[in-house]
């Protein structure tokens, strides 16, 4: 998903795997929805490189934030223990991204908000949905609520109202 730093609005999202085709679909949708040059930061997933170049045709300030992990857990450690992230590397890919704003924090925060709001996104629970179509519908409802019905404490309005897309709180 694409998140506006100014309004917190979710500009675009795509439900799918981490393939080149999904990355391309997402980037073309994001490029279609923005009308000015933007600064874009992605994680280190290689599928974004060509997708961003193709979708924005060079009209973007693009950087990758690559996480540096320790060695994976060894045998005998807990099966679901993630590797420890001990640093990041900022890589300027295209245009002139402002180093102070190279961050995936907004996307990571949205990921947490979605996982906490939608229990069907949490593996190892009885609410987890394995069917992609059901996941996609749940995500669409979540983002609609997030943008148009939820008043955000920091904004005191919905993100859609802050962006000038809506003039009232929608009730779902």
PDB file of C-alpha atoms in Angstrom:
ATOM      1  CA  UNK A   1       0.000   0.000   0.000  1.00  0.00           C
ATOM      2  CA  UNK A   2       0.947   3.583  -0.579  1.00  0.00           C
ATOM      3  CA  UNK A   3       0.509   5.950   2.372  1.00  0.00           C
ATOM      4  CA  UNK A   4       0.528   9.746   2.192  1.00  0.00           C
ATOM      5  CA  UNK A   5       2.964  11.221   4.712  1.00  0.00           C
ATOM      6  CA  UNK A   6       0.931  14.448   4.897  1.00  0.00           C
ATOM      7  CA  UNK A   7      -2.554  13.041   5.521  1.00  0.00           C
ATOM      8  CA  UNK A   8      -2.036   9.402   6.455  1.00  0.00           C
ATOM      9  CA  UNK A   9      -4.370   8.526   3.600  1.00  0.00           C
ATOM     10  CA  UNK A  10      -3.988   5.125   1.998  1.00  0.00           C
ATOM     11  CA  UNK A  11      -3.552   6.044  -1.650  1.00  0.00           C
ATOM     12  CA  UNK A  12      -3.289   2.587  -3.185  1.00  0.00           C
ATOM     13  CA  UNK A  13      -3.034  -1.064  -2.251  1.00  0.00           C
ATOM     14  CA  UNK A  14      -2.830  -4.419  -3.966  1.00  0.00           C
ATOM     15  CA  UNK A  15      -3.554  -7.830  -2.482  1.00  0.00           C
ATOM     16  CA  UNK A  16      -1.337 -10.579  -3.838  1.00  0.00           C
ATOM     17  CA  UNK A  17       1.936 -12.409  -3.553  1.00  0.00           C
ATOM     18  CA  UNK A  18       5.374 -10.777  -3.677  1.00  0.00           C
ATOM     19  CA  UNK A  19       5.856 -11.484  -7.383  1.00  0.00           C
ATOM     20  CA  UNK A  20       7.015  -9.131 -10.121  1.00  0.00           C
ATOM     21  CA  UNK A  21       3.458  -9.105 -11.528  1.00  0.00           C
ATOM     22  CA  UNK A  22       1.931  -7.987  -8.218  1.00  0.00           C
ATOM     23  CA  UNK A  23       4.615  -5.329  -7.706  1.00  0.00           C
ATOM     24  CA  UNK A  24       3.944  -4.037 -11.214  1.00  0.00           C
ATOM     25  CA  UNK A  25       0.167  -3.963 -10.694  1.00  0.00           C
ATOM     26  CA  UNK A  26       0.621  -2.045  -7.442  1.00  0.00           C
ATOM     27  CA  UNK A  27       3.087   0.513  -8.835  1.00  0.00           C
ATOM     28  CA  UNK A  28       1.001   1.231 -11.930  1.00  0.00           C
ATOM     29  CA  UNK A  29      -2.063   1.753  -9.715  1.00  0.00           C
ATOM     30  CA  UNK A  30      -0.103   4.072  -7.409  1.00  0.00           C
ATOM     31  CA  UNK A  31       1.321   6.070 -10.329  1.00  0.00           C
ATOM     32  CA  UNK A  32      -2.195   6.453 -11.769  1.00  0.00           C
ATOM     33  CA  UNK A  33      -3.506   7.860  -8.471  1.00  0.00           C
ATOM     34  CA  UNK A  34      -0.892  10.579  -7.903  1.00  0.00           C
ATOM     35  CA  UNK A  35      -0.759  13.723  -9.995  1.00  0.00           C
ATOM     36  CA  UNK A  36       2.539  15.222  -8.844  1.00  0.00           C
ATOM     37  CA  UNK A  37       6.079  13.968  -8.448  1.00  0.00           C
ATOM     38  CA  UNK A  38       6.390  11.967  -5.234  1.00  0.00           C
ATOM     39  CA  UNK A  39       9.121  10.532  -3.086  1.00  0.00           C
ATOM     40  CA  UNK A  40       8.723   6.777  -2.836  1.00  0.00           C
ATOM     41  CA  UNK A  41      10.467   4.375  -0.480  1.00  0.00           C
ATOM     42  CA  UNK A  42      10.130   0.607  -0.733  1.00  0.00           C
ATOM     43  CA  UNK A  43      11.669  -2.237   1.184  1.00  0.00           C
ATOM     44  CA  UNK A  44      14.545  -4.141  -0.400  1.00  0.00           C
ATOM     45  CA  UNK A  45      12.334  -6.484  -2.431  1.00  0.00           C
ATOM     46  CA  UNK A  46      13.873  -6.626  -5.910  1.00  0.00           C
ATOM     47  CA  UNK A  47      10.533  -6.834  -7.742  1.00  0.00           C
ATOM     48  CA  UNK A  48       9.965  -3.121  -7.067  1.00  0.00           C
ATOM     49  CA  UNK A  49      12.985  -1.945  -9.083  1.00  0.00           C
ATOM     50  CA  UNK A  50      11.567  -2.552 -12.570  1.00  0.00           C
ATOM     51  CA  UNK A  51       7.966  -1.960 -11.469  1.00  0.00           C
ATOM     52  CA  UNK A  52       8.728   1.571 -10.215  1.00  0.00           C
ATOM     53  CA  UNK A  53      10.800   2.436 -13.286  1.00  0.00           C
ATOM     54  CA  UNK A  54       8.069   1.241 -15.667  1.00  0.00           C
ATOM     55  CA  UNK A  55       5.146   2.775 -13.780  1.00  0.00           C
ATOM     56  CA  UNK A  56       6.589   6.218 -13.089  1.00  0.00           C
ATOM     57  CA  UNK A  57       8.749   6.571 -16.245  1.00  0.00           C
ATOM     58  CA  UNK A  58      11.483   8.270 -14.239  1.00  0.00           C
ATOM     59  CA  UNK A  59       9.142  10.911 -12.748  1.00  0.00           C
ATOM     60  CA  UNK A  60       9.701   9.854  -9.119  1.00  0.00           C
ATOM     61  CA  UNK A  61      12.265  10.279  -6.365  1.00  0.00           C
ATOM     62  CA  UNK A  62      12.781   6.662  -5.407  1.00  0.00           C
ATOM     63  CA  UNK A  63      14.828   4.986  -2.688  1.00  0.00           C
ATOM     64  CA  UNK A  64      14.973   1.547  -1.101  1.00  0.00           C
ATOM     65  CA  UNK A  65      15.363   0.931   2.600  1.00  0.00           C
ATOM     66  CA  UNK A  66      17.076  -2.402   2.952  1.00  0.00           C
ATOM     67  CA  UNK A  67      17.060  -4.103   6.358  1.00  0.00           C
ATOM     68  CA  UNK A  68      20.185  -5.916   7.493  1.00  0.00           C
ATOM     69  CA  UNK A  69      19.437  -9.073   9.455  1.00  0.00           C
ATOM     70  CA  UNK A  70      21.534 -11.291  11.681  1.00  0.00           C
ATOM     71  CA  UNK A  71      21.908 -14.967  10.875  1.00  0.00           C
ATOM     72  CA  UNK A  72      18.638 -16.967  10.888  1.00  0.00           C
ATOM     73  CA  UNK A  73      17.726 -18.905  14.051  1.00  0.00           C
ATOM     74  CA  UNK A  74      19.737 -22.063  14.613  1.00  0.00           C
ATOM     75  CA  UNK A  75      18.385 -25.496  15.264  1.00  0.00           C
ATOM     76  CA  UNK A  76      16.965 -25.778  18.761  1.00  0.00           C
ATOM     77  CA  UNK A  77      15.734 -22.181  18.819  1.00  0.00           C
ATOM     78  CA  UNK A  78      12.029 -21.437  18.561  1.00  0.00           C
ATOM     79  CA  UNK A  79      10.659 -22.238  15.107  1.00  0.00           C
ATOM     80  CA  UNK A  80       8.951 -18.867  14.625  1.00  0.00           C
ATOM     81  CA  UNK A  81      11.739 -16.685  15.984  1.00  0.00           C
ATOM     82  CA  UNK A  82      12.608 -14.087  13.342  1.00  0.00           C
ATOM     83  CA  UNK A  83      16.160 -13.073  12.554  1.00  0.00           C
ATOM     84  CA  UNK A  84      17.165  -9.911  14.392  1.00  0.00           C
ATOM     85  CA  UNK A  85      17.315  -6.689  12.365  1.00  0.00           C
ATOM     86  CA  UNK A  86      20.462  -4.861  13.384  1.00  0.00           C
ATOM     87  CA  UNK A  87      20.523  -2.056  10.842  1.00  0.00           C
ATOM     88  CA  UNK A  88      19.293  -0.554   7.600  1.00  0.00           C
ATOM     89  CA  UNK A  89      20.856   0.706   4.401  1.00  0.00           C
ATOM     90  CA  UNK A  90      19.350   3.602   2.419  1.00  0.00           C
ATOM     91  CA  UNK A  91      19.839   3.189  -1.322  1.00  0.00           C
ATOM     92  CA  UNK A  92      18.953   6.019  -3.719  1.00  0.00           C
ATOM     93  CA  UNK A  93      17.603   4.408  -6.871  1.00  0.00           C
ATOM     94  CA  UNK A  94      16.114   7.157  -9.021  1.00  0.00           C
ATOM     95  CA  UNK A  95      15.677  10.911  -9.004  1.00  0.00           C
ATOM     96  CA  UNK A  96      16.704  12.890  -5.933  1.00  0.00           C
ATOM     97  CA  UNK A  97      15.052  11.422  -2.821  1.00  0.00           C
ATOM     98  CA  UNK A  98      15.468  13.429   0.379  1.00  0.00           C
ATOM     99  CA  UNK A  99      17.539  11.204   2.671  1.00  0.00           C
ATOM    100  CA  UNK A 100      15.694  12.509   5.742  1.00  0.00           C
ATOM    101  CA  UNK A 101      12.452  11.086   4.328  1.00  0.00           C
ATOM    102  CA  UNK A 102      13.706   7.679   3.190  1.00  0.00           C
ATOM    103  CA  UNK A 103      11.578   5.561   5.464  1.00  0.00           C
ATOM    104  CA  UNK A 104       9.138   2.686   5.419  1.00  0.00           C
ATOM    105  CA  UNK A 105       7.701   3.679   8.818  1.00  0.00           C
ATOM    106  CA  UNK A 106       4.300   4.757   7.469  1.00  0.00           C
ATOM    107  CA  UNK A 107       3.872   1.505   5.583  1.00  0.00           C
ATOM    108  CA  UNK A 108       5.072  -0.565   8.543  1.00  0.00           C
ATOM    109  CA  UNK A 109       2.681   1.285  10.865  1.00  0.00           C
ATOM    110  CA  UNK A 110      -0.181   0.652   8.453  1.00  0.00           C
ATOM    111  CA  UNK A 111       0.783  -3.006   8.342  1.00  0.00           C
ATOM    112  CA  UNK A 112       0.540  -3.172  12.155  1.00  0.00           C
ATOM    113  CA  UNK A 113      -2.783  -1.295  12.181  1.00  0.00           C
ATOM    114  CA  UNK A 114      -4.214  -3.655   9.583  1.00  0.00           C
ATOM    115  CA  UNK A 115      -2.990  -6.780  11.375  1.00  0.00           C
ATOM    116  CA  UNK A 116      -4.401  -5.572  14.699  1.00  0.00           C
ATOM    117  CA  UNK A 117      -7.727  -4.555  13.136  1.00  0.00           C
ATOM    118  CA  UNK A 118      -8.121  -7.629  10.941  1.00  0.00           C
ATOM    119  CA  UNK A 119      -7.509 -10.781  12.879  1.00  0.00           C
ATOM    120  CA  UNK A 120      -7.901 -12.758   9.658  1.00  0.00           C
ATOM    121  CA  UNK A 121      -4.468 -11.382   8.723  1.00  0.00           C
ATOM    122  CA  UNK A 122      -2.830 -13.033  11.737  1.00  0.00           C
ATOM    123  CA  UNK A 123      -1.521 -16.508  11.066  1.00  0.00           C
ATOM    124  CA  UNK A 124      -1.894 -19.201  13.721  1.00  0.00           C
ATOM    125  CA  UNK A 125      -5.300 -17.907  14.862  1.00  0.00           C
ATOM    126  CA  UNK A 126      -8.698 -19.411  14.154  1.00  0.00           C
ATOM    127  CA  UNK A 127      -9.710 -16.184  12.376  1.00  0.00           C
ATOM    128  CA  UNK A 128      -6.977 -16.469   9.722  1.00  0.00           C
ATOM    129  CA  UNK A 129      -8.387 -16.645   6.207  1.00  0.00           C
ATOM    130  CA  UNK A 130      -6.526 -18.745   3.657  1.00  0.00           C
ATOM    131  CA  UNK A 131      -8.747 -17.820   0.720  1.00  0.00           C
ATOM    132  CA  UNK A 132      -7.236 -14.889  -1.211  1.00  0.00           C
ATOM    133  CA  UNK A 133     -10.634 -13.563  -2.311  1.00  0.00           C
ATOM    134  CA  UNK A 134     -11.800 -13.289   1.319  1.00  0.00           C
ATOM    135  CA  UNK A 135      -8.548 -11.574   2.286  1.00  0.00           C
ATOM    136  CA  UNK A 136      -8.988  -9.053  -0.524  1.00  0.00           C
ATOM    137  CA  UNK A 137     -12.552  -8.200   0.533  1.00  0.00           C
ATOM    138  CA  UNK A 138     -11.511  -7.770   4.172  1.00  0.00           C
ATOM    139  CA  UNK A 139      -8.627  -5.481   3.172  1.00  0.00           C
ATOM    140  CA  UNK A 140     -10.930  -3.357   0.975  1.00  0.00           C
ATOM    141  CA  UNK A 141     -13.388  -2.865   3.845  1.00  0.00           C
ATOM    142  CA  UNK A 142     -10.548  -2.054   6.247  1.00  0.00           C
ATOM    143  CA  UNK A 143      -9.024   0.592   3.953  1.00  0.00           C
ATOM    144  CA  UNK A 144     -12.430   2.147   3.216  1.00  0.00           C
ATOM    145  CA  UNK A 145     -13.076   2.461   6.943  1.00  0.00           C
ATOM    146  CA  UNK A 146      -9.544   3.742   7.613  1.00  0.00           C
ATOM    147  CA  UNK A 147      -9.739   6.480   4.942  1.00  0.00           C
ATOM    148  CA  UNK A 148     -13.365   7.575   5.177  1.00  0.00           C
ATOM    149  CA  UNK A 149     -14.946   6.574   8.505  1.00  0.00           C
ATOM    150  CA  UNK A 150     -12.222   6.643  11.162  1.00  0.00           C
ATOM    151  CA  UNK A 151     -11.367   9.999  12.681  1.00  0.00           C
ATOM    152  CA  UNK A 152      -7.639   9.974  13.345  1.00  0.00           C
ATOM    153  CA  UNK A 153      -6.483  11.483  16.607  1.00  0.00           C
ATOM    154  CA  UNK A 154      -3.568  13.412  15.091  1.00  0.00           C
ATOM    155  CA  UNK A 155      -5.665  14.824  12.219  1.00  0.00           C
ATOM    156  CA  UNK A 156      -8.983  15.267  14.092  1.00  0.00           C
ATOM    157  CA  UNK A 157     -10.684  14.303  10.816  1.00  0.00           C
ATOM    158  CA  UNK A 158     -10.552  11.290   8.512  1.00  0.00           C
ATOM    159  CA  UNK A 159      -7.583  11.040   6.105  1.00  0.00           C
ATOM    160  CA  UNK A 160      -9.996  11.522   3.188  1.00  0.00           C
ATOM    161  CA  UNK A 161     -11.221  14.779   4.722  1.00  0.00           C
ATOM    162  CA  UNK A 162      -7.628  15.918   5.361  1.00  0.00           C
ATOM    163  CA  UNK A 163      -6.814  15.213   1.701  1.00  0.00           C
ATOM    164  CA  UNK A 164      -9.904  17.117   0.506  1.00  0.00           C
ATOM    165  CA  UNK A 165     -11.487  13.999  -1.016  1.00  0.00           C
ATOM    166  CA  UNK A 166     -14.459  13.928   1.392  1.00  0.00           C
ATOM    167  CA  UNK A 167     -16.338  16.581   3.359  1.00  0.00           C
ATOM    168  CA  UNK A 168     -17.956  14.348   5.990  1.00  0.00           C
ATOM    169  CA  UNK A 169     -17.364  11.188   8.001  1.00  0.00           C
ATOM    170  CA  UNK A 170     -18.856   8.173   6.264  1.00  0.00           C
ATOM    171  CA  UNK A 171     -20.746   5.655   8.327  1.00  0.00           C
ATOM    172  CA  UNK A 172     -20.367   2.051   7.386  1.00  0.00           C
TER     173      UNK A 172
END
